[in-house]
mmCIF file of C-alpha atoms and ligand atoms in Angstrom:
data_model
loop_
_atom_site.group_PDB
_atom_site.id
_atom_site.type_symbol
_atom_site.label_atom_id
_atom_site.label_comp_id
_atom_site.label_asym_id
_atom_site.label_seq_id
_atom_site.Cartn_x
_atom_site.Cartn_y
_atom_site.Cartn_z
ATOM 1 C CA UNK B 1 26.639 19.311 56.261
ATOM 2 C CA UNK B 2 23.048 18.252 56.750
ATOM 3 C CA UNK B 3 21.845 15.019 58.233
ATOM 4 C CA UNK B 4 19.624 12.600 56.353
ATOM 5 C CA UNK B 5 16.449 13.736 58.142
ATOM 6 C CA UNK B 6 16.960 17.426 57.337
ATOM 7 C CA UNK B 7 17.768 16.561 53.720
ATOM 8 C CA UNK B 8 14.578 14.525 53.502
ATOM 9 C CA UNK B 9 12.583 17.400 54.969
ATOM 10 C CA UNK B 10 14.009 19.888 52.470
ATOM 11 C CA UNK B 11 13.189 17.576 49.559
ATOM 12 C CA UNK B 12 9.687 16.985 50.874
ATOM 13 C CA UNK B 13 9.096 20.705 51.284
ATOM 14 C CA UNK B 14 10.262 21.363 47.720
ATOM 15 C CA UNK B 15 7.737 18.869 46.324
ATOM 16 C CA UNK B 16 4.973 18.852 48.942
ATOM 17 C CA UNK B 17 2.597 21.207 47.176
ATOM 18 C CA UNK B 18 3.695 20.557 43.632
ATOM 19 C CA UNK B 19 0.396 20.069 41.799
ATOM 20 C CA UNK B 20 2.020 18.735 38.623
ATOM 21 C CA UNK B 21 3.914 16.068 40.587
ATOM 22 C CA UNK B 22 0.626 14.884 42.049
ATOM 23 C CA UNK B 23 -0.981 14.925 38.594
ATOM 24 C CA UNK B 24 1.893 12.839 37.237
ATOM 25 C CA UNK B 25 1.336 10.314 40.042
ATOM 26 C CA UNK B 26 -2.406 10.166 39.395
ATOM 27 C CA UNK B 27 -1.863 9.846 35.629
ATOM 28 C CA UNK B 28 0.668 7.092 36.209
ATOM 29 C CA UNK B 29 -1.681 5.037 38.383
ATOM 30 C CA UNK B 30 -4.874 5.599 36.361
ATOM 31 C CA UNK B 31 -3.554 5.732 32.763
ATOM 32 C CA UNK B 32 0.029 4.392 32.925
ATOM 33 C CA UNK B 33 -0.335 1.265 35.051
ATOM 34 C CA UNK B 34 -4.151 1.466 34.970
ATOM 35 C CA UNK B 35 -4.224 -0.289 38.322
ATOM 36 C CA UNK B 36 -7.417 -2.206 39.059
ATOM 37 C CA UNK B 37 -9.010 -2.635 42.488
ATOM 38 C CA UNK B 38 -7.452 -5.468 44.466
ATOM 39 C CA UNK B 39 -4.290 -5.602 42.349
ATOM 40 C CA UNK B 40 -0.908 -5.414 44.086
ATOM 41 C CA UNK B 41 1.653 -2.923 42.825
ATOM 42 C CA UNK B 42 5.440 -3.267 42.751
ATOM 43 C CA UNK B 43 7.338 0.030 42.367
ATOM 44 C CA UNK B 44 11.086 0.323 41.777
ATOM 45 C CA UNK B 45 12.659 3.759 42.190
ATOM 46 C CA UNK B 46 15.846 5.576 43.159
ATOM 47 C CA UNK B 47 15.622 6.572 46.847
ATOM 48 C CA UNK B 48 15.560 10.296 46.075
ATOM 49 C CA UNK B 49 12.242 9.733 44.231
ATOM 50 C CA UNK B 50 10.476 9.045 47.550
ATOM 51 C CA UNK B 51 8.239 12.166 47.310
ATOM 52 C CA UNK B 52 6.831 10.843 44.003
ATOM 53 C CA UNK B 53 6.582 7.244 45.232
ATOM 54 C CA UNK B 54 4.496 8.423 48.215
ATOM 55 C CA UNK B 55 2.069 10.213 45.874
ATOM 56 C CA UNK B 56 1.915 7.050 43.762
ATOM 57 C CA UNK B 57 1.051 4.980 46.829
ATOM 58 C CA UNK B 58 -1.684 7.476 47.748
ATOM 59 C CA UNK B 59 -3.336 7.257 44.324
ATOM 60 C CA UNK B 60 -2.827 3.485 44.137
ATOM 61 C CA UNK B 61 -4.638 2.917 47.435
ATOM 62 C CA UNK B 62 -7.398 5.299 46.355
ATOM 63 C CA UNK B 63 -7.856 3.056 43.308
ATOM 64 C CA UNK B 64 -8.203 0.060 45.641
ATOM 65 C CA UNK B 65 -4.656 -1.348 45.485
ATOM 66 C CA UNK B 66 -4.014 -4.515 47.492
ATOM 67 C CA UNK B 67 -0.474 -3.872 48.743
ATOM 68 C CA UNK B 68 1.932 -1.279 47.299
ATOM 69 C CA UNK B 69 5.578 -2.395 47.628
ATOM 70 C CA UNK B 70 8.371 0.077 46.830
ATOM 71 C CA UNK B 71 11.907 -1.226 46.159
ATOM 72 C CA UNK B 72 14.380 1.656 46.456
ATOM 73 C CA UNK B 73 17.893 1.730 44.999
ATOM 74 C CA UNK B 74 20.667 4.000 46.237
ATOM 75 C CA UNK B 75 23.370 5.258 43.834
ATOM 76 C CA UNK B 76 25.868 5.530 46.718
ATOM 77 C CA UNK B 77 25.422 1.852 47.556
ATOM 78 C CA UNK B 78 25.828 0.946 43.863
ATOM 79 C CA UNK B 79 29.098 2.917 43.751
ATOM 80 C CA UNK B 80 30.380 1.221 46.910
ATOM 81 C CA UNK B 81 30.175 -2.090 45.096
ATOM 82 C CA UNK B 82 32.407 -0.856 42.265
ATOM 83 C CA UNK B 83 34.854 0.684 44.712
ATOM 84 C CA UNK B 84 35.097 -2.014 47.347
ATOM 85 C CA UNK B 85 33.542 -5.336 46.294
ATOM 86 C CA UNK B 86 35.648 -8.465 45.708
ATOM 87 C CA UNK B 87 36.200 -9.172 41.976
ATOM 88 C CA UNK B 88 33.839 -12.204 42.082
ATOM 89 C CA UNK B 89 30.975 -9.866 43.012
ATOM 90 C CA UNK B 90 30.662 -8.646 39.411
ATOM 91 C CA UNK B 91 29.585 -12.038 38.077
ATOM 92 C CA UNK B 92 26.697 -12.196 40.542
ATOM 93 C CA UNK B 93 23.189 -10.758 40.572
ATOM 94 C CA UNK B 94 20.233 -10.969 42.948
ATOM 95 C CA UNK B 95 18.575 -13.983 41.342
ATOM 96 C CA UNK B 96 16.256 -14.362 44.354
ATOM 97 C CA UNK B 97 14.917 -10.840 43.916
ATOM 98 C CA UNK B 98 14.149 -11.272 40.196
ATOM 99 C CA UNK B 99 12.584 -14.693 40.878
ATOM 100 C CA UNK B 100 10.360 -13.045 43.481
ATOM 101 C CA UNK B 101 9.341 -10.347 41.024
ATOM 102 C CA UNK B 102 8.486 -12.967 38.377
ATOM 103 C CA UNK B 103 6.423 -14.803 40.987
ATOM 104 C CA UNK B 104 4.613 -11.557 41.824
ATOM 105 C CA UNK B 105 3.777 -10.997 38.135
ATOM 106 C CA UNK B 106 2.436 -14.552 37.906
ATOM 107 C CA UNK B 107 0.087 -13.556 40.739
ATOM 108 C CA UNK B 108 -1.110 -10.545 38.669
ATOM 109 C CA UNK B 109 0.933 -7.860 40.478
ATOM 110 C CA UNK B 110 1.205 -4.659 38.409
ATOM 111 C CA UNK B 111 4.628 -3.129 37.807
ATOM 112 C CA UNK B 112 5.743 0.502 37.880
ATOM 113 C CA UNK B 113 9.331 1.635 37.317
ATOM 114 C CA UNK B 114 10.422 5.151 38.255
ATOM 115 C CA UNK B 115 13.621 6.180 36.442
ATOM 116 C CA UNK B 116 15.747 9.212 37.293
ATOM 117 C CA UNK B 117 19.220 7.903 38.011
ATOM 118 C CA UNK B 118 22.469 9.693 37.224
ATOM 119 C CA UNK B 119 23.218 8.782 33.583
ATOM 120 C CA UNK B 120 26.940 9.087 34.374
ATOM 121 C CA UNK B 121 26.888 7.160 37.659
ATOM 122 C CA UNK B 122 29.357 4.466 36.586
ATOM 123 C CA UNK B 123 31.402 6.495 34.084
ATOM 124 C CA UNK B 124 34.506 6.470 36.311
ATOM 125 C CA UNK B 125 34.302 2.761 37.145
ATOM 126 C CA UNK B 126 36.155 -0.134 35.527
ATOM 127 C CA UNK B 127 34.223 -0.832 32.272
ATOM 128 C CA UNK B 128 35.095 -4.549 32.488
ATOM 129 C CA UNK B 129 33.391 -4.818 35.868
ATOM 130 C CA UNK B 130 30.421 -2.732 34.681
ATOM 131 C CA UNK B 131 29.995 -4.966 31.626
ATOM 132 C CA UNK B 132 30.211 -8.151 33.726
ATOM 133 C CA UNK B 133 27.681 -6.886 36.270
ATOM 134 C CA UNK B 134 25.289 -5.864 33.465
ATOM 135 C CA UNK B 135 25.584 -9.326 31.905
ATOM 136 C CA UNK B 136 24.997 -11.093 35.226
ATOM 137 C CA UNK B 137 21.933 -8.923 35.840
ATOM 138 C CA UNK B 138 20.544 -9.561 32.336
ATOM 139 C CA UNK B 139 20.875 -13.317 32.924
ATOM 140 C CA UNK B 140 19.332 -13.273 36.399
ATOM 141 C CA UNK B 141 16.372 -11.158 35.288
ATOM 142 C CA UNK B 142 15.364 -13.217 32.241
ATOM 143 C CA UNK B 143 12.110 -14.496 33.811
ATOM 144 C CA UNK B 144 11.120 -10.895 34.624
ATOM 145 C CA UNK B 145 11.999 -9.621 31.151
ATOM 146 C CA UNK B 146 10.019 -12.443 29.544
ATOM 147 C CA UNK B 147 6.875 -11.509 31.467
ATOM 148 C CA UNK B 148 7.278 -7.793 30.744
ATOM 149 C CA UNK B 149 7.987 -8.095 26.990
ATOM 150 C CA UNK B 150 5.097 -10.565 26.704
ATOM 151 C CA UNK B 151 2.861 -8.065 28.580
ATOM 152 C CA UNK B 152 1.630 -10.725 31.027
ATOM 153 C CA UNK B 153 0.579 -7.894 33.340
ATOM 154 C CA UNK B 154 -0.048 -4.143 33.125
ATOM 155 C CA UNK B 155 3.173 -2.151 33.568
ATOM 156 C CA UNK B 156 4.500 1.356 33.105
ATOM 157 C CA UNK B 157 7.585 3.568 33.392
ATOM 158 C CA UNK B 158 7.659 7.216 34.500
ATOM 159 C CA UNK B 159 10.446 9.601 35.488
ATOM 160 C CA UNK B 160 11.592 11.493 38.569
ATOM 161 C CA UNK B 161 13.824 14.591 38.142
ATOM 162 C CA UNK B 162 16.865 13.203 39.976
ATOM 163 C CA UNK B 163 19.403 15.857 40.972
ATOM 164 C CA UNK B 164 22.474 14.321 39.274
ATOM 165 C CA UNK B 165 20.418 13.692 36.136
ATOM 166 C CA UNK B 166 19.107 17.289 36.235
ATOM 167 C CA UNK B 167 22.662 18.646 36.488
ATOM 168 C CA UNK B 168 23.621 16.586 33.431
ATOM 169 C CA UNK B 169 20.736 18.064 31.402
ATOM 170 C CA UNK B 170 21.103 21.619 32.800
ATOM 171 C CA UNK B 171 24.785 21.964 33.769
ATOM 172 C CA UNK B 172 24.655 25.767 34.053
ATOM 173 C CA UNK B 173 21.798 25.984 36.578
ATOM 174 C CA UNK B 174 22.001 25.746 40.352
ATOM 175 C CA UNK B 175 20.962 22.444 41.958
ATOM 176 C CA UNK B 176 17.441 23.568 42.772
ATOM 177 C CA UNK B 177 16.904 25.384 39.461
ATOM 178 C CA UNK B 178 18.182 22.389 37.485
ATOM 179 C CA UNK B 179 15.883 19.999 39.333
ATOM 180 C CA UNK B 180 12.854 22.244 38.827
ATOM 181 C CA UNK B 181 13.722 22.743 35.132
ATOM 182 C CA UNK B 182 13.981 18.979 34.589
ATOM 183 C CA UNK B 183 10.746 18.479 36.539
ATOM 184 C CA UNK B 184 8.989 20.953 34.205
ATOM 185 C CA UNK B 185 10.399 19.172 31.147
ATOM 186 C CA UNK B 186 9.189 15.805 32.504
ATOM 187 C CA UNK B 187 5.699 17.151 33.360
ATOM 188 C CA UNK B 188 5.394 18.774 29.922
ATOM 189 C CA UNK B 189 6.575 15.697 27.989
ATOM 190 C CA UNK B 190 4.248 13.512 30.098
ATOM 191 C CA UNK B 191 1.313 15.928 29.597
ATOM 192 C CA UNK B 192 1.033 16.176 33.402
ATOM 193 C CA UNK B 193 1.176 19.987 33.141
ATOM 194 C CA UNK B 194 -2.230 20.121 31.428
ATOM 195 C CA UNK B 195 -5.578 20.688 33.185
ATOM 196 C CA UNK B 196 -6.744 17.169 32.454
ATOM 197 C CA UNK B 197 -3.769 14.915 31.677
ATOM 198 C CA UNK B 198 -5.941 11.788 31.593
ATOM 199 C CA UNK B 199 -8.205 13.220 28.850
ATOM 200 C CA UNK B 200 -5.109 14.448 26.976
ATOM 201 C CA UNK B 201 -3.784 10.893 26.899
ATOM 202 C CA UNK B 202 -7.059 9.551 25.487
ATOM 203 C CA UNK B 203 -6.648 12.053 22.627
ATOM 204 C CA UNK B 204 -2.921 11.300 22.224
ATOM 205 C CA UNK B 205 -3.604 7.544 22.025
ATOM 206 C CA UNK B 206 -6.156 8.191 19.257
ATOM 207 C CA UNK B 207 -3.505 10.003 17.193
ATOM 208 C CA UNK B 208 -0.955 7.230 17.668
ATOM 209 C CA UNK B 209 -3.608 4.683 16.682
ATOM 210 C CA UNK B 210 -4.102 6.512 13.346
ATOM 211 C CA UNK B 211 -0.406 5.946 12.540
ATOM 212 C CA UNK B 212 -0.348 2.297 13.572
ATOM 213 C CA UNK B 213 -3.543 1.594 11.594
ATOM 214 C CA UNK B 214 -1.957 3.095 8.445
ATOM 215 C CA UNK B 215 1.285 1.109 8.878
ATOM 216 C CA UNK B 216 -0.599 -2.115 9.629
ATOM 217 C CA UNK B 217 -2.700 -1.677 6.506
ATOM 218 C CA UNK B 218 0.441 -1.188 4.390
ATOM 219 C CA UNK B 219 2.174 -4.230 5.993
ATOM 220 C CA UNK B 220 5.590 -3.375 4.547
ATOM 221 C CA UNK B 221 8.145 -6.178 4.313
ATOM 222 C CA UNK B 222 10.983 -3.761 5.135
ATOM 223 C CA UNK B 223 11.870 -0.151 5.957
ATOM 224 C CA UNK B 224 14.912 1.601 4.541
ATOM 225 C CA UNK B 225 16.512 4.397 6.615
ATOM 226 C CA UNK B 226 18.960 6.617 4.761
ATOM 227 C CA UNK B 227 20.804 9.914 5.255
ATOM 228 C CA UNK B 228 23.390 11.298 7.670
ATOM 229 C CA UNK B 229 25.757 8.324 7.374
ATOM 230 C CA UNK B 230 23.007 5.734 7.874
ATOM 231 C CA UNK B 231 21.841 3.373 5.143
ATOM 232 C CA UNK B 232 19.968 0.586 6.832
ATOM 233 C CA UNK B 233 17.352 -1.793 5.499
ATOM 234 C CA UNK B 234 15.311 -3.292 8.313
ATOM 235 C CA UNK B 235 13.305 -6.334 7.237
ATOM 236 C CA UNK B 236 10.109 -6.661 9.282
ATOM 237 C CA UNK B 237 8.967 -9.887 10.946
ATOM 238 C CA UNK B 238 6.218 -11.888 9.215
ATOM 239 C CA UNK B 239 2.790 -11.053 10.723
ATOM 240 C CA UNK B 240 4.345 -8.076 12.557
ATOM 241 C CA UNK B 241 1.946 -5.544 14.027
ATOM 242 C CA UNK B 242 2.677 -1.877 14.740
ATOM 243 C CA UNK B 243 1.897 -0.668 18.249
ATOM 244 C CA UNK B 244 1.970 2.679 20.027
ATOM 245 C CA UNK B 245 0.569 4.258 23.172
ATOM 246 C CA UNK B 246 -1.985 2.159 25.012
ATOM 247 C CA UNK B 247 -1.544 -1.589 25.047
ATOM 248 C CA UNK B 248 -3.795 -4.418 26.232
ATOM 249 C CA UNK B 249 -1.899 -6.755 28.560
ATOM 250 C CA UNK B 250 -2.613 -10.494 28.691
ATOM 251 C CA UNK B 251 -4.485 -9.980 31.976
ATOM 252 C CA UNK B 252 -6.980 -7.875 29.992
ATOM 253 C CA UNK B 253 -5.934 -4.473 31.384
ATOM 254 C CA UNK B 254 -5.140 -1.616 28.967
ATOM 255 C CA UNK B 255 -2.007 0.167 30.218
ATOM 256 C CA UNK B 256 0.340 2.841 28.827
ATOM 257 C CA UNK B 257 3.775 1.261 29.275
ATOM 258 C CA UNK B 258 5.743 4.488 28.779
ATOM 259 C CA UNK B 259 4.884 7.981 30.001
ATOM 260 C CA UNK B 260 5.892 9.917 27.947
ATOM 261 C CA UNK B 261 5.536 8.008 24.669
ATOM 262 C CA UNK B 262 5.527 9.388 21.131
ATOM 263 C CA UNK B 263 6.700 6.299 19.232
ATOM 264 C CA UNK B 264 5.027 3.693 17.067
ATOM 265 C CA UNK B 265 7.045 0.489 16.947
ATOM 266 C CA UNK B 266 7.139 -3.062 15.696
ATOM 267 C CA UNK B 267 9.301 -6.184 15.437
ATOM 268 C CA UNK B 268 12.046 -6.395 12.800
ATOM 269 C CA UNK B 269 13.090 -9.715 11.253
ATOM 270 C CA UNK B 270 16.087 -10.960 13.243
ATOM 271 C CA UNK B 271 17.788 -12.353 10.111
ATOM 272 C CA UNK B 272 16.917 -9.619 7.595
ATOM 273 C CA UNK B 273 18.727 -6.413 8.542
ATOM 274 C CA UNK B 274 21.452 -5.106 6.213
ATOM 275 C CA UNK B 275 23.607 -1.990 6.086
ATOM 276 C CA UNK B 276 25.102 0.646 8.347
ATOM 277 C CA UNK B 277 23.559 2.668 11.168
ATOM 278 C CA UNK B 278 24.937 5.599 13.148
ATOM 279 C CA UNK B 279 23.586 6.839 16.458
ATOM 280 C CA UNK B 280 22.250 10.397 16.449
ATOM 281 C CA UNK B 281 22.105 10.814 20.250
ATOM 282 C CA UNK B 282 24.250 9.433 23.077
ATOM 283 C CA UNK B 283 22.953 6.240 24.680
ATOM 284 C CA UNK B 284 22.934 6.132 28.467
ATOM 285 C CA UNK B 285 23.152 2.440 29.346
ATOM 286 C CA UNK B 286 23.176 1.412 33.027
ATOM 287 C CA UNK B 287 25.236 4.416 34.109
ATOM 288 C CA UNK B 288 27.598 4.442 31.099
ATOM 289 C CA UNK B 289 27.365 6.994 28.290
ATOM 290 C CA UNK B 290 27.920 5.459 24.831
ATOM 291 C CA UNK B 291 28.454 7.954 21.996
ATOM 292 C CA UNK B 292 28.809 7.914 18.183
ATOM 293 C CA UNK B 293 27.855 4.282 17.726
ATOM 294 C CA UNK B 294 28.465 2.969 14.210
ATOM 295 C CA UNK B 295 27.458 -0.598 13.340
ATOM 296 C CA UNK B 296 27.269 -2.753 10.224
ATOM 297 C CA UNK B 297 24.644 -5.483 9.902
ATOM 298 C CA UNK B 298 24.962 -8.572 7.700
ATOM 299 C CA UNK B 299 22.098 -11.074 7.539
ATOM 300 C CA UNK B 300 20.578 -9.433 10.616
ATOM 301 C CA UNK B 301 23.664 -9.566 12.836
ATOM 302 C CA UNK B 302 26.149 -6.817 13.734
ATOM 303 C CA UNK B 303 29.521 -7.723 12.241
ATOM 304 C CA UNK B 304 31.360 -4.471 13.013
ATOM 305 C CA UNK B 305 30.808 -1.975 15.826
ATOM 306 C CA UNK B 306 32.567 1.134 17.074
ATOM 307 C CA UNK B 307 31.777 3.957 19.498
ATOM 308 C CA UNK B 308 33.756 7.092 20.314
ATOM 309 C CA UNK B 309 32.944 6.719 24.005
ATOM 310 C CA UNK B 310 31.885 3.729 26.135
ATOM 311 C CA UNK B 311 32.986 1.303 23.411
ATOM 312 C CA UNK B 312 34.117 -1.385 25.922
ATOM 313 C CA UNK B 313 30.698 -1.482 27.581
ATOM 314 C CA UNK B 314 28.938 -1.446 24.199
ATOM 315 C CA UNK B 315 31.025 -4.373 22.855
ATOM 316 C CA UNK B 316 30.398 -6.325 26.062
ATOM 317 C CA UNK B 317 26.665 -5.682 25.603
ATOM 318 C CA UNK B 318 26.863 -7.111 22.046
ATOM 319 C CA UNK B 319 28.596 -10.215 23.443
ATOM 320 C CA UNK B 320 25.784 -10.961 25.920
ATOM 321 C CA UNK B 321 24.273 -13.547 23.551
ATOM 322 C CA UNK B 322 23.638 -14.063 19.820
ATOM 323 C CA UNK B 323 20.422 -12.011 19.987
ATOM 324 C CA UNK B 324 22.208 -8.967 21.442
ATOM 325 C CA UNK B 325 23.742 -8.383 17.960
ATOM 326 C CA UNK B 326 20.312 -8.445 16.303
ATOM 327 C CA UNK B 327 17.330 -6.088 16.305
ATOM 328 C CA UNK B 328 14.264 -6.608 18.467
ATOM 329 C CA UNK B 329 12.488 -3.301 17.785
ATOM 330 C CA UNK B 330 12.218 -0.565 15.198
ATOM 331 C CA UNK B 331 10.368 2.639 16.110
ATOM 332 C CA UNK B 332 9.223 5.755 14.263
ATOM 333 C CA UNK B 333 9.103 9.184 15.917
ATOM 334 C CA UNK B 334 8.757 12.448 13.985
ATOM 335 C CA UNK B 335 11.276 15.193 14.560
ATOM 336 C CA UNK B 336 8.353 17.488 15.437
ATOM 337 C CA UNK B 337 7.483 15.395 18.521
ATOM 338 C CA UNK B 338 7.174 17.667 21.584
ATOM 339 C CA UNK B 339 10.201 16.024 23.204
ATOM 340 C CA UNK B 340 12.322 16.587 20.118
ATOM 341 C CA UNK B 341 11.071 20.191 19.917
ATOM 342 C CA UNK B 342 12.119 20.844 23.520
ATOM 343 C CA UNK B 343 15.646 20.727 22.083
ATOM 344 C CA UNK B 344 16.864 19.006 25.235
ATOM 345 C CA UNK B 345 19.150 16.015 25.288
ATOM 346 C CA UNK B 346 17.881 13.996 28.251
ATOM 347 C CA UNK B 347 20.548 11.269 28.452
ATOM 348 C CA UNK B 348 17.662 8.949 29.322
ATOM 349 C CA UNK B 349 16.048 6.465 26.944
ATOM 350 C CA UNK B 350 12.479 7.048 28.179
ATOM 351 C CA UNK B 351 12.792 10.602 26.813
ATOM 352 C CA UNK B 352 15.403 10.504 24.060
ATOM 353 C CA UNK B 353 13.749 7.526 22.333
ATOM 354 C CA UNK B 354 10.659 9.719 21.980
ATOM 355 C CA UNK B 355 12.613 12.427 20.198
ATOM 356 C CA UNK B 356 13.945 10.333 17.303
ATOM 357 C CA UNK B 357 13.439 7.179 15.258
ATOM 358 C CA UNK B 358 15.289 4.331 16.895
ATOM 359 C CA UNK B 359 16.165 0.669 16.852
ATOM 360 C CA UNK B 360 16.639 -1.687 19.794
ATOM 361 C CA UNK B 361 19.154 -4.474 20.065
ATOM 362 C CA UNK B 362 17.965 -7.694 21.661
ATOM 363 C CA UNK B 363 14.655 -9.139 22.781
ATOM 364 C CA UNK B 364 11.575 -8.369 20.678
ATOM 365 C CA UNK B 365 8.116 -7.546 22.018
ATOM 366 C CA UNK B 366 6.151 -10.705 21.235
ATOM 367 C CA UNK B 367 3.057 -8.526 21.498
ATOM 368 C CA UNK B 368 3.956 -6.834 18.172
ATOM 369 C CA UNK B 369 2.445 -9.704 16.142
ATOM 370 C CA UNK B 370 -0.999 -10.352 14.754
ATOM 371 C CA UNK B 371 -2.920 -12.722 17.083
ATOM 372 C CA UNK B 372 0.010 -12.560 19.483
ATOM 373 C CA UNK B 373 -1.935 -14.162 22.317
ATOM 374 C CA UNK B 374 -2.087 -17.444 20.350
ATOM 375 C CA UNK B 375 1.616 -17.551 19.411
ATOM 376 C CA UNK B 376 4.149 -19.716 21.261
ATOM 377 C CA UNK B 377 7.783 -18.670 21.739
ATOM 378 C CA UNK B 378 8.679 -20.954 18.789
ATOM 379 C CA UNK B 379 6.016 -19.305 16.588
ATOM 380 C CA UNK B 380 7.548 -15.884 17.328
ATOM 381 C CA UNK B 381 11.063 -17.039 16.378
ATOM 382 C CA UNK B 382 9.728 -18.718 13.244
ATOM 383 C CA UNK B 383 8.227 -15.368 12.148
ATOM 384 C CA UNK B 384 11.554 -13.581 12.678
ATOM 385 C CA UNK B 385 11.197 -12.332 16.271
ATOM 386 C CA UNK B 386 14.524 -11.965 18.081
ATOM 387 C CA UNK B 387 15.398 -13.566 21.437
ATOM 388 C CA UNK B 388 17.955 -12.099 23.830
ATOM 389 C CA UNK B 389 18.680 -11.335 27.456
ATOM 390 C CA UNK B 390 18.931 -7.614 26.644
ATOM 391 C CA UNK B 391 16.730 -4.932 25.082
ATOM 392 C CA UNK B 392 18.532 -1.636 24.445
ATOM 393 C CA UNK B 393 17.073 1.208 22.365
ATOM 394 C CA UNK B 394 19.295 3.746 20.622
ATOM 395 C CA UNK B 395 18.541 6.616 18.329
ATOM 396 C CA UNK B 396 19.233 6.712 14.588
ATOM 397 C CA UNK B 397 16.686 9.387 13.591
ATOM 398 C CA UNK B 398 17.283 13.048 12.785
ATOM 399 C CA UNK B 399 16.045 15.698 10.360
ATOM 400 C CA UNK B 400 18.534 14.238 7.849
ATOM 401 C CA UNK B 401 16.843 10.833 7.704
ATOM 402 C CA UNK B 402 14.426 9.660 5.018
ATOM 403 C CA UNK B 403 12.502 6.407 5.379
ATOM 404 C CA UNK B 404 10.927 4.334 2.633
ATOM 405 C CA UNK B 405 8.488 1.496 3.172
ATOM 406 C CA UNK B 406 9.143 -1.474 0.899
ATOM 407 C CA UNK B 407 6.058 -3.458 -0.130
ATOM 408 C CA UNK B 408 5.857 -7.175 -0.860
ATOM 409 C CA UNK B 409 6.165 -6.546 -4.645
ATOM 410 C CA UNK B 410 9.318 -4.436 -4.155
ATOM 411 C CA UNK B 411 7.631 -1.059 -4.720
ATOM 412 C CA UNK B 412 8.482 1.755 -2.290
ATOM 413 C CA UNK B 413 6.380 4.369 -0.520
ATOM 414 C CA UNK B 414 7.696 7.444 1.336
ATOM 415 C CA UNK B 415 7.111 7.050 5.069
ATOM 416 C CA UNK B 416 9.370 9.828 6.425
ATOM 417 C CA UNK B 417 10.994 12.775 4.658
ATOM 418 C CA UNK B 418 13.572 14.903 6.511
ATOM 419 C CA UNK B 419 12.529 13.412 9.806
ATOM 420 C CA UNK B 420 8.743 13.948 9.376
ATOM 421 C CA UNK B 421 5.825 11.712 8.369
ATOM 422 C CA UNK B 422 5.600 11.949 4.567
HETATM 423 ZN ZN1 ZN R 501 11.176 2.160 21.578
HETATM 424 ZN ZN1 ZN R 502 12.506 -0.467 23.246
#
């Protein structure tokens, strides 16, 4: 047995001189969040990510950060709740904390989320309690979600190679080998392994912009996904705009909300989705693994849903509100994306969503509209944008999927063939 201090020291030693970890931190501050001098920064992270959070703080202060505030979560403390809390606990969430975060965003605080939790953390816990706690948290955090999906401020998400997560991705390796292997996969996918990651992202953003420009010029009214048990027609919102890579927040700062990111995405029409979709990768949702999802949409809403694993939690998610049964995002990712080519299943949306085309249930990004800064919440709904307390991406793409774009006059154009841009 080792005490906390020794454990900390071992972790620090393992990462202390890791050049790629430092590059990831620098990339995250300069390109991801794109922190400006004087801005405050709020970081959320699992406690084991402390070595990365310290590098982030270093680069943030070098960029002139006001105050950097880390909020750490501990998986052991989360588990203690499920094991020992009174039943009423599961209908509660820390409203005060989310209100404080919303207040911080209103004062122009930038936001950085570090993910890296165990995708299976809650797999042995009562799914009813997990579903209730997720719902309570979605409700309590609505003001935060609103500000993030509206891009009020610059924000970004990056990943830390958490040990439990690493063992899920590389079950045959030793603890240290698994963590280093996941770290390498994260650095590679994030382009932090290159000599000049910041320049690489400028180039990458240019390529994504080419795709979004083409799609915006076509302004399809719908996309049809078919193959591999999926036949889904996704109507697109009126005045929708395709986005990808860098994004200008309402405070005028251009940030890269996801590192890595290979997707281009837009807003579907909440009332115009028809057909059947099957998931092509497991979805890790708040510590529960949900596999083999199959849903049927009628007039935009899911009328039937099954999953071979995690079905209880998935059905509870759909019951969060009316918008949780409707689409808020559709995203295109070629099968040749570097993350897809790595052949790894990450069990983490930040990575897996960049390996396959996907859809998201719930809240839309109001930024994915032409002249979005002048649109009110009512304008967004009127154009077909979905409203919900959740936003959950899951993968429907594979090398078996073809996608057609449907134009206003009903004619079709190939967009994807066998999982690649046509
Ligand atoms: Zn997405
Ligand atoms: Zn999404």
